[in-house]
Coordinates of C-alpha atoms in Angstrom, one line a residue:
M1 CA 0.2 1.6 31.9
T2 CA 2.6 3.7 33.6
W3 CA 2.4 7.7 33.9
E4 CA 5.0 8.0 31.4
I5 CA 3.3 6.2 28.7
R6 CA 0.2 8.1 29.3
K7 CA 1.7 11.3 29.0
L8 CA 3.3 10.3 25.7
H9 CA -0.1 9.3 24.6
D10 CA -2.0 12.4 26.0
D11 CA 0.7 14.6 24.3
V12 CA -0.2 12.9 21.3
L13 CA -4.1 12.9 21.4
S14 CA -3.8 16.8 22.4
R15 CA -3.0 17.5 19.0
E16 CA -5.8 15.5 17.4
T17 CA -9.2 17.0 16.3
G18 CA -12.1 14.9 16.0
A19 CA -11.1 12.0 18.2
T20 CA -13.8 9.9 20.0
R21 CA -13.3 8.4 23.3
K22 CA -16.0 5.9 24.0
E23 CA -16.5 3.7 27.3
R24 CA -16.5 0.1 26.9
G25 CA -20.1 -0.2 28.4
G26 CA -20.8 -3.9 27.0
R27 CA -19.7 -3.0 23.6
L28 CA -17.2 -5.2 21.2
R29 CA -13.8 -3.7 21.8
V30 CA -11.6 -3.4 18.5
A31 CA -8.0 -2.5 18.7
L32 CA -7.2 -1.2 15.2
V33 CA -3.2 -1.5 14.6
Y34 CA -1.1 0.2 12.0
P35 CA 2.2 -1.6 12.0
N36 CA 4.2 1.5 11.4
R37 CA 4.8 4.7 13.0
Y38 CA 2.0 7.0 14.1
A39 CA 2.8 9.7 11.5
A40 CA 2.5 7.1 8.6
G41 CA -0.6 5.5 9.9
M42 CA -2.6 8.7 10.7
S43 CA -1.8 9.9 7.2
N44 CA -3.3 6.5 5.7
L45 CA -7.0 7.2 4.8
G46 CA -8.1 3.9 4.6
Y47 CA -6.8 3.4 8.3
L48 CA -8.8 6.2 9.3
S49 CA -11.9 5.4 7.5
I50 CA -12.3 2.0 9.1
H51 CA -11.6 3.4 12.5
A52 CA -14.3 6.2 11.9
R53 CA -16.8 3.5 10.7
I54 CA -16.3 1.0 13.4
N55 CA -16.7 3.9 16.2
A56 CA -20.0 5.1 14.4
R57 CA -21.7 1.9 15.6
P58 CA -23.2 1.9 19.0
D59 CA -22.3 -1.5 19.7
A60 CA -18.6 -1.2 19.3
L61 CA -15.6 1.0 20.1
C62 CA -12.3 1.5 18.0
E63 CA -8.9 2.2 19.6
R64 CA -5.7 2.7 17.9
A65 CA -2.1 1.3 18.3
F66 CA 1.1 1.8 16.2
L67 CA 4.8 0.6 16.1
P68 CA 5.9 2.4 19.0
S69 CA 8.1 5.6 19.0
V70 CA 11.6 5.0 20.2
A71 CA 10.7 6.8 23.2
E72 CA 7.8 4.4 24.1
E73 CA 9.7 1.6 23.1
R74 CA 12.2 2.2 26.0
I75 CA 9.7 2.6 28.6
L76 CA 7.8 -0.4 27.5
A77 CA 11.1 -2.5 27.9
R78 CA 12.4 -0.8 30.9
R79 CA 9.0 -1.0 32.9
S80 CA 8.1 -4.6 31.1
I81 CA 4.7 -3.5 30.3
P82 CA 2.7 -4.5 27.4
L83 CA 2.1 -2.1 24.1
S84 CA -1.4 -0.3 24.7
T85 CA -3.7 1.9 22.8
L86 CA -3.6 5.7 22.5
E87 CA -7.2 5.8 23.9
S88 CA -7.5 3.9 27.2
G89 CA -4.1 2.5 27.7
S90 CA -5.5 -0.8 27.3
P91 CA -3.1 -3.6 26.2
L92 CA -3.8 -5.5 22.8
H93 CA -4.8 -8.8 24.4
A94 CA -7.6 -7.1 26.3
F95 CA -9.7 -6.3 23.2
D96 CA -12.1 -8.6 21.5
I97 CA -10.8 -8.1 17.9
V98 CA -7.2 -7.1 16.9
A99 CA -7.2 -5.5 13.5
F100 CA -4.4 -4.6 11.5
S101 CA -4.1 -2.4 8.4
L102 CA -1.7 -3.6 5.9
S103 CA -0.8 -1.3 3.0
Y104 CA 2.5 -2.0 2.3
E105 CA 4.1 -5.6 2.2
N106 CA 7.1 -4.8 4.1
D107 CA 5.2 -3.6 7.3
L108 CA 4.7 -7.4 7.8
V109 CA 7.8 -7.3 9.4
N110 CA 6.9 -5.3 12.4
V111 CA 3.7 -7.2 13.1
P112 CA 5.0 -9.8 15.1
A113 CA 6.7 -7.5 17.5
I114 CA 3.8 -5.3 17.9
L115 CA 1.5 -8.3 18.7
A116 CA 3.9 -9.8 21.1
A117 CA 4.2 -6.4 22.9
G118 CA 0.7 -6.2 23.3
G119 CA 0.2 -9.7 24.9
V120 CA -1.1 -11.5 21.8
A121 CA 0.7 -14.5 20.2
P122 CA 1.7 -12.9 17.1
F123 CA 1.7 -16.3 14.9
R124 CA -2.0 -17.9 14.1
R125 CA -0.9 -21.6 14.4
D126 CA 0.6 -21.0 17.9
R127 CA -2.8 -19.3 19.1
E128 CA -4.9 -22.5 17.4
D129 CA -2.6 -24.5 19.7
S130 CA -3.4 -22.3 22.9
K131 CA -6.6 -23.0 25.3
D132 CA -6.1 -19.6 26.4
P133 CA -8.7 -16.9 25.8
R134 CA -7.9 -14.6 22.8
P135 CA -8.9 -12.0 20.6
L136 CA -9.8 -12.5 16.9
V137 CA -7.0 -11.1 14.5
L138 CA -8.0 -9.6 11.4
S139 CA -6.0 -8.0 8.4
G140 CA -7.1 -5.6 5.6
G141 CA -5.6 -3.2 3.6
F142 CA -4.2 -3.1 -0.1
A143 CA -1.0 -5.2 0.3
A144 CA -3.3 -7.8 2.4
S145 CA -5.8 -7.8 -0.3
L146 CA -3.4 -8.5 -3.2
N147 CA -2.2 -11.9 -1.3
P148 CA -3.8 -12.6 1.7
E149 CA -1.7 -15.7 2.4
P150 CA 1.1 -14.1 4.2
A151 CA -1.0 -11.8 6.3
G152 CA -2.6 -14.9 7.2
V153 CA 0.4 -16.2 9.0
F154 CA -0.8 -13.7 11.7
A155 CA -4.6 -13.0 11.1
D156 CA -7.5 -15.6 11.7
A157 CA -9.0 -13.9 9.1
V158 CA -7.7 -11.6 6.0
V159 CA -10.2 -9.0 4.1
A160 CA -9.8 -9.0 0.5
G161 CA -10.6 -5.9 -1.1
D162 CA -12.8 -3.1 0.2
G163 CA -13.0 -3.1 4.1
E164 CA -16.0 -1.1 5.0
R165 CA -19.0 -3.6 4.4
A166 CA -16.7 -6.6 5.6
I167 CA -15.8 -5.2 9.0
E168 CA -19.5 -4.3 9.6
D169 CA -20.6 -7.8 8.7
I170 CA -18.1 -9.4 11.0
L171 CA -19.1 -7.1 13.9
D172 CA -22.4 -8.2 13.3
L173 CA -21.5 -11.8 14.1
G174 CA -21.1 -10.6 17.7
S175 CA -18.4 -11.8 20.3
P176 CA -15.8 -13.3 18.5
R177 CA -14.8 -17.2 19.1
P178 CA -11.7 -17.7 17.1
G179 CA -11.2 -20.9 18.5
D180 CA -14.7 -22.2 17.2
S181 CA -14.6 -23.5 13.7
G182 CA -18.4 -22.7 13.4
Y183 CA -17.6 -19.3 13.9
L184 CA -14.6 -19.2 11.6
R185 CA -17.2 -20.6 8.8
G186 CA -19.4 -17.7 9.5
V187 CA -16.8 -15.4 9.1
A188 CA -15.6 -16.8 5.9
A189 CA -19.1 -16.5 4.8
V190 CA -18.6 -12.7 4.9
P191 CA -18.1 -11.4 1.2
G192 CA -14.2 -10.9 0.4
T193 CA -13.0 -12.6 3.8
Y194 CA -10.5 -15.2 3.6
V195 CA -10.0 -17.4 6.5
P196 CA -6.6 -19.1 5.9
A197 CA -7.4 -22.2 8.7
G198 CA -10.0 -23.4 6.2
Y199 CA -7.6 -24.1 3.6
V200 CA -5.2 -27.0 3.2
P201 CA -2.0 -26.5 1.1
E202 CA -0.8 -29.1 -1.0
Y203 CA 2.5 -28.9 -2.6
I204 CA 4.1 -30.6 -5.5
G205 CA 7.3 -32.7 -4.4
K206 CA 10.3 -31.4 -2.7
F207 CA 12.8 -28.6 -3.2
G208 CA 15.9 -30.6 -4.8
A209 CA 17.1 -33.3 -2.4
D210 CA 15.9 -31.6 0.9
P211 CA 13.6 -34.0 2.4
V212 CA 11.9 -31.1 4.6
R213 CA 11.3 -28.6 2.2
E214 CA 8.1 -28.7 0.5
G215 CA 8.1 -28.0 -3.0
R216 CA 5.8 -25.5 -5.3
L217 CA 2.2 -24.9 -4.2
R218 CA -0.2 -27.1 -6.2
V219 CA -3.4 -25.5 -4.8
L220 CA -5.2 -24.3 -1.5
S221 CA -8.0 -26.8 -0.9
P222 CA -11.0 -25.6 0.9
L223 CA -12.3 -27.6 4.1
S224 CA -15.9 -28.2 4.5
G225 CA -18.0 -25.3 4.9
F226 CA -15.4 -22.8 3.3
P227 CA -15.8 -21.4 -0.3
E228 CA -13.5 -22.5 -2.8
R229 CA -12.6 -19.2 -3.8
V230 CA -13.1 -15.8 -2.2
T231 CA -14.6 -13.2 -4.2
R232 CA -12.8 -9.8 -3.6
E233 CA -14.9 -7.3 -2.2
K234 CA -16.0 -4.1 -3.9
I235 CA -18.6 -1.7 -2.6
D236 CA -20.7 0.6 -4.5
L237 CA -19.1 3.8 -3.5
S238 CA -22.4 5.9 -3.8
M239 CA -23.8 3.6 -0.8
F240 CA -20.8 4.5 1.6
P241 CA -20.7 8.2 2.4
P242 CA -17.2 8.9 3.6
L243 CA -17.4 9.2 7.6
P244 CA -15.2 12.3 9.5
V245 CA -12.1 11.1 10.2
I246 CA -9.6 12.2 12.9
L247 CA -7.0 15.0 11.9
A248 CA -3.6 14.7 13.4
E249 CA -0.9 17.7 13.3
D250 CA 1.9 14.8 14.0
A251 CA 0.6 13.0 10.7
E252 CA 3.1 12.9 8.0
L253 CA 0.0 14.7 5.9
G254 CA -1.0 16.3 9.0
R255 CA -1.6 20.0 7.5
M256 CA -4.1 18.3 4.9
A257 CA -7.8 16.9 5.3
L258 CA -7.4 13.8 3.3
L259 CA -10.4 12.7 1.0
E260 CA -10.7 10.0 -1.3
T261 CA -11.7 10.8 -5.0
S262 CA -11.6 7.4 -6.9
R263 CA -10.8 3.6 -6.5
G264 CA -8.8 1.8 -9.3
C265 CA -7.3 3.4 -12.2
P266 CA -8.6 3.5 -15.7
K267 CA -5.4 2.8 -17.5
K268 CA -4.0 -1.0 -17.4
C269 CA -0.2 -0.5 -17.1
S270 CA 1.1 -4.2 -16.7
F271 CA 3.0 -3.5 -13.7
C272 CA 0.1 -1.8 -11.4
A273 CA -1.7 -3.5 -8.9
A274 CA -4.3 -0.8 -8.5
A275 CA -5.5 -1.3 -12.0
H276 CA -5.5 -4.9 -12.1
A277 CA -6.9 -6.2 -8.6
C278 CA -10.2 -4.5 -8.8
P279 CA -10.2 -3.2 -12.6
E280 CA -13.2 -1.0 -12.4
F281 CA -12.7 2.4 -11.8
R282 CA -15.0 3.7 -9.4
E283 CA -15.5 7.3 -8.7
M284 CA -16.7 9.0 -5.4
P285 CA -19.7 11.2 -6.0
L286 CA -18.9 14.9 -5.8
P287 CA -21.7 15.9 -3.0
F288 CA -19.8 13.2 -0.7
V289 CA -16.6 14.9 -1.1
R290 CA -17.9 18.3 -0.7
S291 CA -19.6 17.1 2.6
A292 CA -16.3 15.7 3.8
V293 CA -14.7 19.2 2.9
D294 CA -17.3 20.9 4.9
S295 CA -16.7 18.7 7.9
A296 CA -13.1 19.7 8.0
W297 CA -13.2 23.2 6.7
S298 CA -13.0 25.0 10.3
H299 CA -10.0 23.0 11.0
R300 CA -7.9 22.4 7.5
H301 CA -8.1 24.2 4.2
K302 CA -5.6 22.2 2.4
I303 CA -7.2 19.2 0.6
G304 CA -5.3 16.1 -0.1
L305 CA -7.1 14.2 -2.7
I306 CA -6.4 10.6 -2.6
G307 CA -6.5 7.9 -5.4
A308 CA -4.5 6.0 -7.8
A309 CA -5.7 8.5 -10.6
V310 CA -6.9 11.7 -8.9
L311 CA -6.7 13.7 -12.3
D312 CA -9.1 11.2 -13.9
W313 CA -11.7 11.9 -11.3
V314 CA -14.4 13.6 -13.4
H315 CA -15.0 16.1 -11.1
F316 CA -11.3 17.3 -10.2
K317 CA -11.3 20.4 -12.0
E318 CA -14.8 21.8 -10.9
F319 CA -13.8 20.6 -7.3
S320 CA -10.5 22.4 -7.4
R321 CA -12.2 25.6 -8.5
E322 CA -14.5 25.6 -5.7
I323 CA -12.0 25.0 -3.1
L324 CA -9.5 27.8 -4.5
A325 CA -12.7 29.9 -4.4
R326 CA -13.2 29.3 -0.9
G327 CA -9.4 30.2 0.1
G328 CA -8.3 26.7 0.1
T329 CA -6.0 24.6 -1.7
V330 CA -5.8 21.2 -3.2
S331 CA -2.9 18.6 -3.5
P332 CA -3.7 15.6 -5.7
A333 CA -1.8 12.3 -4.6
S334 CA -1.0 11.7 -8.4
V335 CA -0.4 13.6 -11.5
R336 CA -0.8 12.2 -14.9
A337 CA 1.6 13.8 -17.6
D338 CA -1.2 13.1 -20.3
L339 CA -3.9 15.1 -18.6
V340 CA -1.6 18.4 -17.7
D341 CA -2.8 21.6 -19.2
D342 CA -2.8 25.0 -18.4
E343 CA -5.9 24.6 -16.1
I344 CA -4.1 22.0 -14.1
A345 CA -1.1 23.8 -14.0
D346 CA -2.7 26.8 -12.5
I347 CA -4.6 24.7 -9.8
L348 CA -1.4 23.4 -8.6
K349 CA 0.2 26.7 -8.9
R350 CA -2.4 28.3 -6.9
S351 CA -2.5 25.8 -4.4
G352 CA 1.3 26.8 -3.5
H353 CA 2.8 23.5 -5.3
R354 CA 6.8 23.8 -5.5
T355 CA 7.5 20.2 -7.1
V356 CA 5.3 18.1 -9.5
A357 CA 5.8 14.4 -9.8
L358 CA 5.7 12.5 -13.0
A359 CA 6.2 9.0 -13.6
P360 CA 7.8 8.3 -17.3
E361 CA 8.7 4.6 -15.7
C362 CA 11.0 4.1 -18.6
G363 CA 13.2 6.5 -20.6
S364 CA 12.6 4.3 -23.8
E365 CA 9.2 4.8 -25.3
R366 CA 9.5 1.3 -26.6
L367 CA 10.1 0.0 -23.1
R368 CA 7.3 2.0 -21.8
A369 CA 5.0 0.9 -24.3
R370 CA 5.8 -2.7 -23.7
I371 CA 4.8 -2.4 -20.0
G372 CA 1.6 -0.9 -21.1
K373 CA 2.3 2.7 -20.2
R374 CA 1.7 4.2 -23.7
V375 CA 2.6 7.9 -23.2
K376 CA 5.4 9.4 -25.8
D377 CA 8.0 11.4 -24.5
K378 CA 6.7 14.5 -26.1
I379 CA 3.8 14.4 -23.7
F380 CA 6.2 14.6 -20.6
F381 CA 8.0 17.1 -22.1
E382 CA 5.3 19.2 -23.0
A383 CA 3.6 18.7 -19.6
G384 CA 6.8 19.8 -18.1
R385 CA 6.8 22.9 -20.2
I386 CA 3.3 23.8 -19.2
L387 CA 3.9 23.4 -15.6
V388 CA 7.0 25.5 -15.7
R389 CA 5.3 28.2 -17.6
A390 CA 2.9 28.5 -14.7
G391 CA 5.8 29.1 -12.3
L392 CA 6.2 25.2 -11.1
V393 CA 9.9 24.6 -11.9
S394 CA 10.9 21.6 -9.8
F395 CA 10.0 18.0 -10.5
K396 CA 10.2 14.5 -9.3
L397 CA 10.4 11.9 -11.9
Y398 CA 9.8 8.1 -11.3
F399 CA 11.6 5.2 -13.0
L400 CA 11.4 1.7 -12.9
L401 CA 14.7 -0.5 -13.0
G402 CA 14.7 -4.2 -14.3
V403 CA 11.6 -4.4 -16.0
P404 CA 10.9 -7.4 -18.0
G405 CA 12.7 -7.8 -20.9
A406 CA 14.9 -4.7 -20.6
V407 CA 17.9 -5.0 -22.0
R408 CA 20.4 -3.2 -19.6
E409 CA 21.9 -0.8 -21.9
E410 CA 18.5 0.2 -23.3
E411 CA 17.2 0.8 -19.9
I412 CA 20.2 2.8 -18.8
G413 CA 20.8 4.6 -22.0
G414 CA 16.9 5.3 -22.4
A415 CA 16.9 7.0 -18.9
V416 CA 19.7 9.2 -19.3
D417 CA 18.6 10.4 -22.8
F418 CA 15.0 11.1 -21.6
L419 CA 16.2 13.1 -18.5
R420 CA 18.6 15.4 -20.8
E421 CA 15.9 15.9 -23.2
F422 CA 13.4 16.6 -20.2
R423 CA 15.5 19.2 -18.6
K424 CA 16.4 20.7 -21.7
A425 CA 12.6 21.0 -22.5
V426 CA 12.1 22.7 -18.8
L427 CA 15.1 24.9 -19.2
E428 CA 13.9 26.5 -22.2
E429 CA 10.8 28.0 -20.3
S430 CA 12.7 28.4 -17.2
R431 CA 15.0 30.7 -18.5
A432 CA 12.0 32.7 -20.1
I433 CA 10.6 33.2 -16.5
G434 CA 14.1 33.7 -14.9
R435 CA 13.8 30.6 -12.6
M436 CA 15.4 27.2 -12.7
G437 CA 14.3 24.4 -10.1
T438 CA 15.5 20.9 -9.3
I439 CA 14.8 17.6 -11.0
T440 CA 14.7 14.7 -8.6
V441 CA 15.3 11.0 -10.4
V442 CA 13.6 8.5 -8.1
L443 CA 14.8 4.9 -9.5
S444 CA 12.9 2.1 -8.0
P445 CA 13.4 -1.3 -8.6
F446 CA 10.4 -3.5 -10.6
V447 CA 8.8 -5.6 -8.3
P448 CA 6.4 -8.1 -9.8
K449 CA 2.8 -7.6 -8.0
P450 CA 0.1 -10.3 -7.9
C451 CA -3.2 -10.1 -9.9
T452 CA -1.1 -8.1 -12.7
P453 CA 0.0 -9.4 -16.1
L454 CA 3.5 -9.4 -14.5
Q455 CA 2.9 -11.6 -11.8
W456 CA 4.6 -14.3 -13.9
A457 CA 7.9 -11.9 -14.4
P458 CA 11.2 -12.7 -12.5
M459 CA 12.8 -9.8 -10.4
A460 CA 16.3 -8.8 -11.4
Q461 CA 19.2 -9.5 -8.9
E462 CA 20.5 -7.1 -6.5
P463 CA 23.8 -6.4 -8.1
E464 CA 22.3 -5.9 -11.5
L465 CA 19.7 -3.5 -9.9
R466 CA 22.5 -1.5 -8.2
L467 CA 24.7 -1.5 -11.4
R468 CA 21.7 0.1 -13.3
E469 CA 21.3 2.5 -10.5
E470 CA 25.1 3.5 -10.7
K471 CA 25.2 3.6 -14.3
I472 CA 22.2 6.1 -14.7
A473 CA 23.7 8.1 -11.8
A474 CA 26.9 8.6 -13.7
G475 CA 25.3 9.3 -16.6
V476 CA 23.3 12.3 -15.4
K477 CA 26.1 13.5 -12.8
S478 CA 27.1 16.3 -15.2
I479 CA 23.6 17.6 -15.5
H480 CA 23.2 20.7 -13.3
N481 CA 20.3 20.7 -10.9
M482 CA 19.5 17.0 -11.1
R483 CA 19.9 14.7 -8.4
V484 CA 19.4 10.7 -8.4
D485 CA 17.5 9.2 -5.2
P486 CA 17.5 5.3 -5.8
E487 CA 15.7 3.0 -3.5
A488 CA 17.4 -0.1 -1.9
P489 CA 17.4 -3.1 -3.8
S490 CA 17.4 -5.0 -0.8
S491 CA 14.0 -3.4 0.4
A492 CA 12.4 -4.3 -3.0
I493 CA 13.5 -7.6 -2.7
L494 CA 11.9 -8.2 0.5
Q495 CA 8.8 -6.5 -0.5
C496 CA 8.9 -8.8 -3.5
F497 CA 9.3 -11.9 -1.0
L498 CA 6.4 -10.8 1.2
G499 CA 4.3 -10.0 -1.7
L500 CA 4.6 -13.4 -3.6
S501 CA 5.1 -15.9 -0.8
D502 CA 2.3 -18.3 0.4
R503 CA 1.9 -19.3 4.4
R504 CA 5.4 -20.4 4.4
A505 CA 6.8 -17.1 4.6
E506 CA 5.9 -17.7 8.5
Q507 CA 9.5 -19.2 9.0
A508 CA 11.3 -16.2 7.8
L509 CA 9.1 -13.5 9.8
R510 CA 9.8 -15.7 13.0
H511 CA 13.3 -14.2 12.3
A512 CA 12.0 -10.8 12.2
R513 CA 13.8 -8.3 14.8
K514 CA 13.2 -4.5 15.2
G515 CA 11.5 -4.1 11.9
R516 CA 14.2 -6.1 10.0
L517 CA 14.3 -9.4 8.2
K518 CA 17.2 -11.1 6.9
L519 CA 16.6 -13.2 4.0
S520 CA 19.3 -15.7 4.3
P521 CA 18.9 -19.1 3.4
D522 CA 18.6 -20.7 6.9
N523 CA 15.5 -18.5 7.5
L524 CA 13.6 -19.4 4.5
A525 CA 11.1 -22.3 3.9
V526 CA 11.2 -21.7 0.3
P527 CA 14.5 -20.6 -1.7
L528 CA 14.6 -16.8 -2.3
S529 CA 15.2 -17.6 -5.9
E530 CA 12.3 -19.7 -6.3
V531 CA 10.1 -16.7 -5.1
V532 CA 11.7 -13.7 -6.3
H533 CA 14.0 -14.3 -9.2
R534 CA 12.4 -16.9 -11.2
E535 CA 10.0 -16.7 -14.1
K536 CA 6.8 -18.7 -13.0
G537 CA 5.3 -21.3 -15.3
A538 CA 1.8 -20.5 -17.5
D539 CA -0.2 -23.0 -15.7
E540 CA 1.5 -22.3 -12.2
Y541 CA -0.8 -21.8 -9.0
F542 CA -0.2 -18.8 -7.4
P543 CA -1.2 -18.2 -3.4
W544 CA -3.6 -15.3 -4.4
D545 CA -5.5 -17.6 -6.8
V546 CA -7.7 -18.6 -3.8
V547 CA -9.2 -14.9 -4.4
E548 CA -11.0 -14.1 -7.5
G549 CA -12.3 -10.6 -8.5
G550 CA -9.6 -9.2 -11.2
L551 CA -9.2 -10.1 -14.7
P552 CA -9.3 -13.6 -15.8
K553 CA -6.0 -15.0 -15.3
K554 CA -6.0 -16.0 -19.0
V555 CA -6.2 -12.6 -19.9
L556 CA -3.6 -11.5 -17.8
R557 CA -1.2 -14.3 -19.1
A558 CA -1.9 -13.1 -22.7
R559 CA -0.6 -9.8 -21.8
Y560 CA 2.2 -11.0 -20.2
E561 CA 3.3 -13.0 -23.2
A562 CA 2.8 -10.0 -25.4
V563 CA 5.1 -8.2 -23.0
V564 CA 7.8 -10.9 -23.3
R565 CA 7.3 -10.9 -27.0
G566 CA 8.1 -6.9 -27.0

């Protein structure tokens, strides 16, 4: 490591609170990688929690690495030196375990460059063919849990589900030996852990007349000593008190102390992976959350509450009142329109919120109910009125485009009509208090997710998605104080490809350059239309079928058919 890199790292570390520096001293060394920038990784509570849990062990140490900043990348290239960890400046290849946390599918594109820059051969098959000593490469995180096959292109093992107990069990196995089949069988025995080398894919014929391209996936068959299916890991939250995590000023959410309230979601919207991958809604005990607040209170009085359904946490109002009484504030990661009342609005107002995000998903009530979100328009309008009366006058409204079975005219017209009526509802209240805010309309293409009823659904083509975005933007152009923020369809299509693929995504990922991946036909082992834009067959085998733990597939299929019928 050069003095320039050390200075960059020391500058970052100087703005952290609670970081632990441990000497090696015979300990297992783990490099925990977040495959994006430092600011994003240090705002990811799952990443921070696993880091804290490993470092709490006397027999292990954990250091952090991220996608390098532009300044660091230039120094690495100029000096021809490897990517190193923040704490000791050691290259990734010097660690016993290199683990990467994959929360978002598109971050997979950054993994090969990070591993290579750290001196680790990125692709698992390449490491298997090498006789050189090497670290065990692990993966976990929400995206990896949904479908472990794409992450398994890089990782020797993928944790599906909660990672707290699994990482402990893997460390308990002692010094990793990723080239030893007996050791890998031991890893595969850890609940929730998928070892891709232990499964042989079988395919159905070829694609068209191409003699090289294998056809659709028939099954992933386990080798001797590997389980037929991996059970997604689900911990009892009452058995795992959260540990204090690092507070970082340079994080995207650096002004907050992040605390988890729950996992899963009690609602079952058909498009939502959080509600279906692990369908039980689990709540964090209030004493645990209070203790976590106390450990961070001398440094942070703004408490960020993390979960897919924060307002459903049974202790939300009680806890929020406690924080406000102590002179602090709360910031929930999500707000459900049907749970907004005067008390919720007051909590948000007193916490300094200026904008509230709500998610109608579809403008048409019929389409909204069709995909499992049975919330009437009037509920959203009333939530808007309540929030404005409390002084919260700006909103972000989230919509999906290209949902299964949605006719273009109904989806576009429904969104435009909804937005006009929503603005009308909040404008009446805004005039009464003499303030008018901004409504930001976020348009995101529908992406089918594993483990959900809509996993069989095709994704709309890019031109169609762009057209719908443009039509909605044109339809609300004349509405004052309203702006449209469309997501690039190409990014959503990449997300879909990486989320639904099997291990043959490797061919595409070998073409990833500087965080970008062009999905051209020459780069793909499986046609894009086959993975992304095709409705899947009722009895089709999915790459994630090797993992069990969500709702039974026949239940998901029945719900999908109900969506299609409308």
